[in-house]
Coordinates of C-alpha atoms in Angstrom, one line a residue:
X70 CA -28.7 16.9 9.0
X71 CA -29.7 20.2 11.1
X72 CA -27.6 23.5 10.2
X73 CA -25.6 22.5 13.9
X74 CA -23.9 19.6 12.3
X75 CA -23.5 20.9 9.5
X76 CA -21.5 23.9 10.6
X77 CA -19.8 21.5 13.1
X78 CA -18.9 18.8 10.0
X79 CA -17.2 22.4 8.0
X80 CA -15.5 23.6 10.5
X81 CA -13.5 20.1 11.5
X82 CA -13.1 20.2 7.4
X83 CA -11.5 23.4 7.2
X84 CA -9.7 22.8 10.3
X85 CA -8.1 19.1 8.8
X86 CA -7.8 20.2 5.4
X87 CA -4.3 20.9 5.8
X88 CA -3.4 17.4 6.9
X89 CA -5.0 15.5 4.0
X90 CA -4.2 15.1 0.7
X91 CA -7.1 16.0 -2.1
X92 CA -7.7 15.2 -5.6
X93 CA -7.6 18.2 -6.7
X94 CA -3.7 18.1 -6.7
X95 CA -1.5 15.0 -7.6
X96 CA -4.4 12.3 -8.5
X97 CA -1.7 9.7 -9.6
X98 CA 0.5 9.0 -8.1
X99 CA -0.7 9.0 -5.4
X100 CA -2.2 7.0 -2.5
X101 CA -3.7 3.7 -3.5
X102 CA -2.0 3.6 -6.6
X103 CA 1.8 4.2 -6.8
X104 CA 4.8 4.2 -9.6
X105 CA 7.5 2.4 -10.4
X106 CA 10.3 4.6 -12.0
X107 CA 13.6 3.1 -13.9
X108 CA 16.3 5.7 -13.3
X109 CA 17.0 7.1 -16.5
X110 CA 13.8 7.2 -18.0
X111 CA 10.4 9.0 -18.0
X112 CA 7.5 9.0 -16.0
X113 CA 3.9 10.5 -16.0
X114 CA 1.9 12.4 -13.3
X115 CA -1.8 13.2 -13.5
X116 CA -2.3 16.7 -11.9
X117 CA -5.3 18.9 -11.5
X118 CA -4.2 22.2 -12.2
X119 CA -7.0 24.2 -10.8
X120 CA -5.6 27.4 -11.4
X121 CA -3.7 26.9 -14.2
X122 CA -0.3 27.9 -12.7
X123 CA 3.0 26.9 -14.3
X124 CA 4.8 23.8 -12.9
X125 CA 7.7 25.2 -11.6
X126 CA 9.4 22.0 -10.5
X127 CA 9.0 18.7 -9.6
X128 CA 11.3 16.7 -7.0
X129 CA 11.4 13.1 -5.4
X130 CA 12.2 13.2 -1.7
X131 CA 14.0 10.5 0.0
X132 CA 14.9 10.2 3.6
X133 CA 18.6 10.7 2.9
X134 CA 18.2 12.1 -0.8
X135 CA 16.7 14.4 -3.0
X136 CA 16.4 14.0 -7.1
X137 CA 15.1 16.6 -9.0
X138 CA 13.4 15.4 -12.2
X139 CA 13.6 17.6 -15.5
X140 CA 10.1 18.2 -16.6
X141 CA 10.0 17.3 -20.1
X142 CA 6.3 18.2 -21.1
X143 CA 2.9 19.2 -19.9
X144 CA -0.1 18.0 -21.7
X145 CA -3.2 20.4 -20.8
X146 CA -5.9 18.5 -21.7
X147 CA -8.6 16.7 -19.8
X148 CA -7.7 13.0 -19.4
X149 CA -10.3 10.9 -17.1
X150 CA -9.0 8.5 -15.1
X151 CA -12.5 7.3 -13.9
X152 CA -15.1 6.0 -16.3
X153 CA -17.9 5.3 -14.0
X154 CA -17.5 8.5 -11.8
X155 CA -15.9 10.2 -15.0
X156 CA -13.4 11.6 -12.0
X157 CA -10.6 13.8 -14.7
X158 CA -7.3 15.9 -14.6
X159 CA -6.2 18.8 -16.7
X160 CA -2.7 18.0 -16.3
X161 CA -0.1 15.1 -17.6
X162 CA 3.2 16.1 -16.5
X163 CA 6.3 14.2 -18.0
X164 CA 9.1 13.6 -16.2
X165 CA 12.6 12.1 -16.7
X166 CA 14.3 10.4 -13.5
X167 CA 18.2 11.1 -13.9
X168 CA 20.1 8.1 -14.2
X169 CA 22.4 8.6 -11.0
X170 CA 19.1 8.7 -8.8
X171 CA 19.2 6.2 -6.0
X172 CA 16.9 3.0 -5.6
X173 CA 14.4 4.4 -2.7
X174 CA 10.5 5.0 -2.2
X175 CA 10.1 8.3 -2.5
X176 CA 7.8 11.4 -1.7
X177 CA 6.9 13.6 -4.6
X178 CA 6.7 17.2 -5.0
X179 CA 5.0 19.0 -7.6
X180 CA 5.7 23.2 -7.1
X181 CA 3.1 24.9 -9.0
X182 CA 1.8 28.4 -8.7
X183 CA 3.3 29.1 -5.3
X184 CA 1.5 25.9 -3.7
X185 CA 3.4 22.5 -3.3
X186 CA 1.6 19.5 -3.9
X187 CA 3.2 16.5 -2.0
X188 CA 2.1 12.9 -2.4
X189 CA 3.6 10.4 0.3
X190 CA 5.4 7.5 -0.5
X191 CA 4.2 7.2 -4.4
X192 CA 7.0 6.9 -6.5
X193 CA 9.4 4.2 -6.4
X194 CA 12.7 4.5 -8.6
X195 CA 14.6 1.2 -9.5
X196 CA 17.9 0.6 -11.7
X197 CA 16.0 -2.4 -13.6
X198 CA 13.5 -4.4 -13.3
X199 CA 14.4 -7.6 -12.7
X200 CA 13.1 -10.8 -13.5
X201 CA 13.1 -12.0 -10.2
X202 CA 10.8 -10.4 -7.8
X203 CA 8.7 -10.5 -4.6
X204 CA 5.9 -9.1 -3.2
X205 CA 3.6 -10.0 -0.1
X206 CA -0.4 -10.0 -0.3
X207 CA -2.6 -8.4 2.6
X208 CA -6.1 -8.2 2.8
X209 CA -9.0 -6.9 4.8
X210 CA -7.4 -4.9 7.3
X211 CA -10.2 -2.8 7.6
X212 CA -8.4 0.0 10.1
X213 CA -10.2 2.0 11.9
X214 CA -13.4 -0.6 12.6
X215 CA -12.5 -0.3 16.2
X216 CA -11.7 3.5 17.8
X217 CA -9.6 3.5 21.0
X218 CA -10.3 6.8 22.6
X219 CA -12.9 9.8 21.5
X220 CA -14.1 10.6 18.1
X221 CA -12.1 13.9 18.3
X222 CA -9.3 12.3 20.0
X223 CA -8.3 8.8 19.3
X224 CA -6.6 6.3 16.5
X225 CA -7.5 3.0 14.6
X226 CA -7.3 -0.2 17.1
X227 CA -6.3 -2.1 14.4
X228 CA -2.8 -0.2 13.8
X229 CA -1.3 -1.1 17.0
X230 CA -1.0 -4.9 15.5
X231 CA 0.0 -3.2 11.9
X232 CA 2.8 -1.0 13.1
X233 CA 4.6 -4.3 14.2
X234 CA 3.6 -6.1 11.2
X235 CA 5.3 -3.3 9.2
X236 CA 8.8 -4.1 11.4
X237 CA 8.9 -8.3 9.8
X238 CA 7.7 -6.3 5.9
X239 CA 10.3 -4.1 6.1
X240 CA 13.1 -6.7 6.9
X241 CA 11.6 -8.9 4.2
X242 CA 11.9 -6.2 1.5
X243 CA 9.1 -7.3 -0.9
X244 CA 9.6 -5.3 -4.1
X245 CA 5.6 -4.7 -3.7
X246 CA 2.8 -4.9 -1.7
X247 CA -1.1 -5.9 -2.7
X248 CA -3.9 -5.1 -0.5
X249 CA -7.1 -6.4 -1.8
X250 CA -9.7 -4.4 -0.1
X251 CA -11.4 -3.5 3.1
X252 CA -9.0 -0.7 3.8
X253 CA -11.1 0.8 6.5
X254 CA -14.7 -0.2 7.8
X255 CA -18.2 1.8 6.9
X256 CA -18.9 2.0 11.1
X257 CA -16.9 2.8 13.5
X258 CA -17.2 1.0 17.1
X259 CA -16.3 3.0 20.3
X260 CA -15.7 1.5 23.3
X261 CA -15.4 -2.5 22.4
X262 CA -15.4 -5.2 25.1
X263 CA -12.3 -7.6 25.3
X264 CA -13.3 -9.5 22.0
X265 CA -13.2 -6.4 20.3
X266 CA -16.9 -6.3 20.1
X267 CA -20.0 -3.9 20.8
X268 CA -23.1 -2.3 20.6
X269 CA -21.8 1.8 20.1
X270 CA -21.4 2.0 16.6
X271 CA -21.6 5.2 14.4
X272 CA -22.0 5.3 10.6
X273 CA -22.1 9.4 10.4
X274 CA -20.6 11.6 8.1
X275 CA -20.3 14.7 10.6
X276 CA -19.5 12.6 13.3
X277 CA -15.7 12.1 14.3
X278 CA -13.4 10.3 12.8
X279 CA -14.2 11.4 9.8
X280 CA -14.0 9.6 6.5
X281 CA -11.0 11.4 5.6
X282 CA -9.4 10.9 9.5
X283 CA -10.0 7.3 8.3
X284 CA -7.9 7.0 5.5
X285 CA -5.2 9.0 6.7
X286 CA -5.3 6.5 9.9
X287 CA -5.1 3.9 7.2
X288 CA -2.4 5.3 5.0
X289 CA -0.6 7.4 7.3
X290 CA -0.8 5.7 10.5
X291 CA -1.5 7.4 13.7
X292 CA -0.6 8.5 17.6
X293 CA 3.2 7.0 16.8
X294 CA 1.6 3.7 14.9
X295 CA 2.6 3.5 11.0
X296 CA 0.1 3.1 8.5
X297 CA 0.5 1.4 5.0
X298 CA 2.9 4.4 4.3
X299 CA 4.9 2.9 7.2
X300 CA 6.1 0.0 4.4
X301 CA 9.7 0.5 2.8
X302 CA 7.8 -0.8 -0.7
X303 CA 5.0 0.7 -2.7
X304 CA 1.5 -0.1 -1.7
X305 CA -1.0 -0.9 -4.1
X306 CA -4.4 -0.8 -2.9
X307 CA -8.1 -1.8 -4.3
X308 CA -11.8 -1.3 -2.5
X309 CA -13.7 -3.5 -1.1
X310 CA -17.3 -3.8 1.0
X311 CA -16.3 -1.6 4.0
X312 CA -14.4 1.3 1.7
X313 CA -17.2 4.1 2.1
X314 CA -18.3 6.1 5.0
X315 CA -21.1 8.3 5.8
X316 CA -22.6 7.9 2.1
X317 CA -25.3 5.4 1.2
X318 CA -24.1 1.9 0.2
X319 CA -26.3 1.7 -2.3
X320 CA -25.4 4.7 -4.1
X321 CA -22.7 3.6 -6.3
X322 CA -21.5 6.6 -7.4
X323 CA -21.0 8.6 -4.3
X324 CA -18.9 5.7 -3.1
X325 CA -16.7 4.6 -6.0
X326 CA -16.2 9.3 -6.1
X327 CA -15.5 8.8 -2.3
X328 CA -12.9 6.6 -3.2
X329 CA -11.7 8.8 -6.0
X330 CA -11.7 12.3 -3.6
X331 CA -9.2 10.2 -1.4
X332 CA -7.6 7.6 -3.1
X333 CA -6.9 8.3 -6.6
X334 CA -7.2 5.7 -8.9
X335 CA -10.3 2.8 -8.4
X336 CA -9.2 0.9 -11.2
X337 CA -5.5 0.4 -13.2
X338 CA -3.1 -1.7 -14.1
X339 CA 1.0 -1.7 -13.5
X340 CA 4.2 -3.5 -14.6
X341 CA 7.5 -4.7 -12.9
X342 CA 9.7 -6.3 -15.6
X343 CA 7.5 -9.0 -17.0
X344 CA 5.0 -9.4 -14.6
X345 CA 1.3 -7.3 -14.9
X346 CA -0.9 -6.7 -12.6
X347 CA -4.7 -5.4 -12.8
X348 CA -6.8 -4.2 -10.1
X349 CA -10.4 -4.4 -9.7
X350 CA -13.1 -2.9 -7.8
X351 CA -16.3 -5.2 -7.1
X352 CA -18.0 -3.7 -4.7
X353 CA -18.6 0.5 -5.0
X354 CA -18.8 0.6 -8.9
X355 CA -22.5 -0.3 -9.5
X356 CA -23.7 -3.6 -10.8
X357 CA -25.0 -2.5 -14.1
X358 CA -22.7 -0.6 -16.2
X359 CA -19.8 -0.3 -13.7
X360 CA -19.0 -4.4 -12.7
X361 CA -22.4 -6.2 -14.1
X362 CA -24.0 -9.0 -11.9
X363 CA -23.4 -11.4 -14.6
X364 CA -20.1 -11.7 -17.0
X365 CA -18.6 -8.8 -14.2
X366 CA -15.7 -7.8 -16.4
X367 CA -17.9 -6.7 -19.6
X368 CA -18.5 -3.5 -17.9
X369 CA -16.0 -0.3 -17.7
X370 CA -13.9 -1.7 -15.5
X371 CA -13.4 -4.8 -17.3
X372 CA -12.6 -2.2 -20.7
X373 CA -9.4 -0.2 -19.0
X374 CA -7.8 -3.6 -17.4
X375 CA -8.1 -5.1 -21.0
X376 CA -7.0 -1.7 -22.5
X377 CA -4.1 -1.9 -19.8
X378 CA -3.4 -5.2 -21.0
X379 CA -3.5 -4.7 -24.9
X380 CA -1.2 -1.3 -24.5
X381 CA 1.4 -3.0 -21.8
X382 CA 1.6 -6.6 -23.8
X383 CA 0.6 -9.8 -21.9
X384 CA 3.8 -10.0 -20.2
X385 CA 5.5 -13.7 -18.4
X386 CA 2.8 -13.8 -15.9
X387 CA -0.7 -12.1 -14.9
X388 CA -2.0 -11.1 -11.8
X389 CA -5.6 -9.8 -11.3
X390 CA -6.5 -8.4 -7.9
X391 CA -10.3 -8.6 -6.5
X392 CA -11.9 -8.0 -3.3
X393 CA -14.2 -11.2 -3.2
X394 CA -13.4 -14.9 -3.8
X395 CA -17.0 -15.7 -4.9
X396 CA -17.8 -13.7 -8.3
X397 CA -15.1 -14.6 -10.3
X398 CA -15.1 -13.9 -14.4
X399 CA -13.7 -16.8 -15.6
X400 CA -14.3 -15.6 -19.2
X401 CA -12.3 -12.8 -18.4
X402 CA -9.4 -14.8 -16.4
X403 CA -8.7 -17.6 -19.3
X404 CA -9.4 -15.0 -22.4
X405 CA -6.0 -13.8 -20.7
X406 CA -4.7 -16.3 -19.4
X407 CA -4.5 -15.0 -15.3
X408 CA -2.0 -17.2 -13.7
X409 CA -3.0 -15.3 -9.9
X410 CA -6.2 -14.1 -8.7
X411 CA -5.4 -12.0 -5.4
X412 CA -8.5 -11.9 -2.9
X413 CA -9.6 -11.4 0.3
X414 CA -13.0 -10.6 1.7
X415 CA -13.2 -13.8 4.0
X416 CA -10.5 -13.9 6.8
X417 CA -9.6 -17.1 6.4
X418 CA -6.1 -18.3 4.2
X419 CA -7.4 -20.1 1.1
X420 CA -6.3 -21.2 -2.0
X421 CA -7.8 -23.2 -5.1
X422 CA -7.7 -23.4 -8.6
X423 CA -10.4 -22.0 -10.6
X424 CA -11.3 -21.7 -14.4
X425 CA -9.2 -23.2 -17.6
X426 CA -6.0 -21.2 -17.1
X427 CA -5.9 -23.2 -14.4
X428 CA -5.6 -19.9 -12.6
X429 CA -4.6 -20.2 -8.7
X430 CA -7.2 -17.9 -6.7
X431 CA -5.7 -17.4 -3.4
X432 CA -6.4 -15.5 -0.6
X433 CA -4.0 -14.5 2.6
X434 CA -5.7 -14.2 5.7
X435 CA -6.0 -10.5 7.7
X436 CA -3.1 -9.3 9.4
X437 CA -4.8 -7.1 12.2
X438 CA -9.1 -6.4 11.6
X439 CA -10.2 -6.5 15.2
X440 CA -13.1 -8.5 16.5
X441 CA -10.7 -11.4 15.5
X442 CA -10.0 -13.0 18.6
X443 CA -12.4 -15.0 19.1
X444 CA -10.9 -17.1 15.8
X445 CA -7.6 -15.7 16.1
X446 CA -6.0 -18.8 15.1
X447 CA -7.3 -19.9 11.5
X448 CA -7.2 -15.9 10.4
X449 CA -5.4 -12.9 12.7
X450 CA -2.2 -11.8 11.9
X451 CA -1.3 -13.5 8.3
X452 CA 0.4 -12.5 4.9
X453 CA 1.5 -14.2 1.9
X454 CA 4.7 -14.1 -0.1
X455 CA 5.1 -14.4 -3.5
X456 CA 7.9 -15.1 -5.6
X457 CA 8.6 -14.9 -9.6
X458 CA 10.9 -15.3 -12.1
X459 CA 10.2 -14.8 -15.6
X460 CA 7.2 -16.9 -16.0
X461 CA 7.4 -19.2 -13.4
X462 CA 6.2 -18.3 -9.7
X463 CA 6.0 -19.8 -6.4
X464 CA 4.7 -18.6 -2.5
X465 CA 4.6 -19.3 0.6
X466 CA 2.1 -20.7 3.2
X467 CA 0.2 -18.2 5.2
X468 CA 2.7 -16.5 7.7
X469 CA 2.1 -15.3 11.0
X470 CA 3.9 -12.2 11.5
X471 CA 3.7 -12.6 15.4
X472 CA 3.4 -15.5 17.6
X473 CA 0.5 -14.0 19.5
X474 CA -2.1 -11.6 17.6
X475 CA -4.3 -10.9 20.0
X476 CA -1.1 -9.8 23.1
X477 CA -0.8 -6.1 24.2
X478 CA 1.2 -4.6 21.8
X479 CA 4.1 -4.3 23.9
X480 CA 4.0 -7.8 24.2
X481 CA 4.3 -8.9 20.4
X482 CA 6.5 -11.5 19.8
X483 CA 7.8 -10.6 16.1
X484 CA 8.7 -14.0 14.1
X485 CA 11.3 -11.8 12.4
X486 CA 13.3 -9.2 14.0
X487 CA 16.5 -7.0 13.5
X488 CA 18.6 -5.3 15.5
X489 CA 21.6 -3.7 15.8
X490 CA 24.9 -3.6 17.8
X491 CA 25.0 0.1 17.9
X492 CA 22.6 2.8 17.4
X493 CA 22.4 3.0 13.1
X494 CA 22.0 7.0 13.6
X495 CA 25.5 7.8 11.3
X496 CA 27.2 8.4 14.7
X497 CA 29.3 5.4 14.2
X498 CA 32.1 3.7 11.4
X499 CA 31.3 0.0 12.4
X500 CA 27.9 -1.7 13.5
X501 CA 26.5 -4.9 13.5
X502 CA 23.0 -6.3 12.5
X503 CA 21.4 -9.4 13.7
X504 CA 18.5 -10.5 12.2
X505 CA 16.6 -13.3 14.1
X506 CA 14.1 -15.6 12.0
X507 CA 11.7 -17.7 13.5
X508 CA 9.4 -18.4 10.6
X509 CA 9.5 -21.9 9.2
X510 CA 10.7 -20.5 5.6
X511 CA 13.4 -19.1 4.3
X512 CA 14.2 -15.4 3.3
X513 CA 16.4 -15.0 0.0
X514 CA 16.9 -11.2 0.5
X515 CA 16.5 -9.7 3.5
X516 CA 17.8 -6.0 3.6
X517 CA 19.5 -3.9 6.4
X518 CA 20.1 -0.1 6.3
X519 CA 23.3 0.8 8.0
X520 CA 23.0 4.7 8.5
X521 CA 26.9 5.4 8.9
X522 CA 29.7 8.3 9.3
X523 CA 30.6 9.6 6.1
X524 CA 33.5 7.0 4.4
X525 CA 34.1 4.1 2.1
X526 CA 32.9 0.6 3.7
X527 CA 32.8 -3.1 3.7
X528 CA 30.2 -6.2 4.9
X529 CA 30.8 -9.5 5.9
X530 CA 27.2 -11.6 5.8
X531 CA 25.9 -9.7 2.9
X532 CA 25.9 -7.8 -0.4
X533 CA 26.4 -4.4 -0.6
X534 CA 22.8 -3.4 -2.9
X535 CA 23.4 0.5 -3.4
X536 CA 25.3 3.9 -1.0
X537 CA 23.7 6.6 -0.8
X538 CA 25.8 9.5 0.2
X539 CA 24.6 12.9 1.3
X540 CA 26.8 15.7 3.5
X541 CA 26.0 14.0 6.5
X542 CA 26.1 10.4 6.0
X543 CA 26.7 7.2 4.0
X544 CA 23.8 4.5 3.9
X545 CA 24.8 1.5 3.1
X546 CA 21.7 -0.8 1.8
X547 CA 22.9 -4.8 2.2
X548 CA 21.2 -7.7 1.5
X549 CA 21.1 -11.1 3.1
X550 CA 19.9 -14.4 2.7
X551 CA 18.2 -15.9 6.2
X552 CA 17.1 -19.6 6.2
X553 CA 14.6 -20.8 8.8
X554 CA 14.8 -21.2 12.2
X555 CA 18.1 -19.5 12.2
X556 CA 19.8 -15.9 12.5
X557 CA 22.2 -13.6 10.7
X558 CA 24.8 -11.4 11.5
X559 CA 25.7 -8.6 9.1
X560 CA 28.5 -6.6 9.8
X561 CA 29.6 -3.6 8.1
X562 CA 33.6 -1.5 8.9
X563 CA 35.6 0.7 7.3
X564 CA 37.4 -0.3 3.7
X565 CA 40.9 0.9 4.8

């Protein structure tokens, strides 16, 4: 790299750093790996305290609320939260969520030292956990393969076909998401033909988009298009092939620290009620000590999901989440009995039963890679959804979130849709929603947001779920079974 570039790649860096998020400051959580938080209880942050400031505060930031959490303790010692890439913090901060806080998805704060460290869309505060849950599986994405526009002024193709994906999430109100790898894609292409194809690729680390321009595309969204931060439910995301850029592929270590610098956590492990889930990495850790060639869970990785799994209790049912289908452990997956293996790596929907569990390995299709078109119809534009209840589970077939995947985005037919009478901007006391469902399955509980004037209201269709009340408004959260083929009307007016 001549001294040009290299003073070119620092400038952009300096000149960005504001608008990404480092380790360095809130590592977890943060990113790919977010919370859950029961109101009333305590939660833990890992926070690199570089200059050993005092932690002044720490809030959760709704779009309608704030909750500020009492800071219980601070543990100042050096906890790693990487074993391959020995990636650390100096910081656990305990919290305690106040019992009155509101179920939302919220941003949090840490004020330290005179700095505030945010982290988008990471902590997700519940009343309980319950039983019965949802969540959708994506895959393979791998936003920002395709650059519309310049290099230093332009956005991921593939977000024009999320940010409408994102609308049908929403209305479905999974109380997770999964994405198992291929986040974004190690080249970038400029200039594709109509299949989404072409020769001008670049694979350069001082070239725009950067790596971290990238993930922001990916997390945050970009030029008005929403990114996985878009979703109304936490995101939990794991690597796969494509997650590096502009570091060798076969250096291990710079990629699974890539990963770290701007994701947070590579591997872990979470729980909602009596379901766990583990995530794993097989493709940046290296193939020796990391995630081994042979038996790949008797390396690190395989350690901390089986400590994650020996600390949190086996649970009603187990979920491990992989990047590929074809380098299974099935040691690992019938020593604990993993009832779901989440993949992706091939576009295609799939689903088969593997090992002695039997353990279903299953994988969802893509929702929006580009350079799809071409087989559009066996893989673009699909998600699954699960559903569980205590130990028992069920899901649906791969859904097509649009009719057409490969239409302008203005012209996107959405297979799920809601809208209102009038505008839900808290200028009026009485609105209607409509929620139109064209998919061939059912949704038990769809929700609507009814941003209102300030005062005590009733619904007709649905069941009030929570009301938020701040000076200017009341937000009324309803839920609402949809069947198939059919459409619901939810209408909300004033109790007196």
């Amino acid at each position: 790299m001549n001294s040009l570039k290299i003073m070119f790649r620092l400038f952009i860096s300096l000149l960005l750093f504001p608008l990404f998020s480092v380790a360095g400051t809130i590592v977890y959580p943060w990113r790919a790996v977010p919370t859950f938080a029961k109101a009333g209880s305590n939660f833990s942050i890992l926070f690199d305290n570089h200059y050993h400031a005092e932690i002044d505060s720490v809030v959760l930031a709704g779009p309608f609320n704030r909750v500020a959490l009492k800071v219980d303790s601070v543990v100042i010692a050096r906890v790693e939260y990487d074993s391959f890439t020995k990636s650390s913090v100096n910081n656990t901060i305990w919290v305690h969520v106040p019992k009155p806080a509101p179920e939302e998805l919220y941003d949090l704060f840490v004020y330290s030292g005179g700095e505030v460290h945010r982290s988008p869309k990471s902590v997700k505060v519940v009343r309980e956990f319950s039983p019965s849950h949802s969540f959708i599986h994506i895959s393979d994405l791998h936003i920002s393969r395709q650059w519309v526009g310049t290099g230093d002024d332009g956005y991921a193709k593939e977000l024009e076909l999320f940010d409408r994906f994102v609308e049908v999430a929403n209305i479905i109100a999974p109380d997770f998401v999964v994405m198992t790898g291929d986040a974004i894609h190690h080249y970038t292409l400029f200039d594709a033909d109509s299949t989404g194809w072409g020769e001008n690729k670049a694979y350069e680390a001082d070239e725009r988009p950067l790596v971290e321009e990238k993930y922001k595309n990916y997390f945050e969204g970009a030029n008005g298009f929403s990114g996985i931060q878009g979703l109304n439910a936490p995101v939990f995301s794991l690597p796969g092939n494509h997650d590096s850029y502009g570091v060798s592929r076969k250096d291990h270590l710079a990629m699974a620290s890539q990963w770290n610098q701007l994701c947070g956590k590579r591997i872990f492990g979470f729980s909602y009620a009596g379901t766990r889930v583990i995530a794993a990495d097989d493709y940046l850790g290296d193939p020796v000590t990391d995630i081994p060639d042979t038996a790949p869970m008797s390396g690190l990785q395989g350690k901390a999901l089986e400590s994650f799994l020996l600390e949190n209790g086996p649970g009603k049912i187990r979920i491990m989440a992989q990047h590929r289908p074809d380098r299974i452990d099935t040691s690992f997956i019938d020593k604990h009995k993993i009832n779901i293996l989440l993949n992706g790596h091939r576009h295609n929907p799939f689903e088969e039963k593997v090992g002695a569990t039997p353990t279903l390995s299953i994988r969802p299709g893509t929702v929006c890679r580009s350079g799809e078109t071409g087989r559009w119809r066996e893989t673009l534009g699909f998600f699954r959804l699960f559903y569980i209840d205590g130990d028992q589970f069920e899901y649906t077939p791969p859904l097509r979130f649009c009719k057409n995947p490969t239409a302008s985005f203005d012209e996107l037919e959405l297979n799920l849709t809601l809208s209102f009478k009038n505008t839900n901007d808290g200028t009026f006391c009485s609105n209607e929603a409509v929620i139109q469902n064209s998919f061939g399955v059912g949704f038990p509980r769809c929700k609507v947001r009814f941003v209102m004037k300030k005062g005590s209201y009733k619904v007709s269709g649905g069941t009030i779920q929570q009301v938020i009340e701040n000076d200017r408004f009341s937000v009324v959260d309803v839920y609402t079974e949809v069947a198939a083929i059919s459409g619901k009307e939810v209408k909300i007016y004033p109790a007196k």
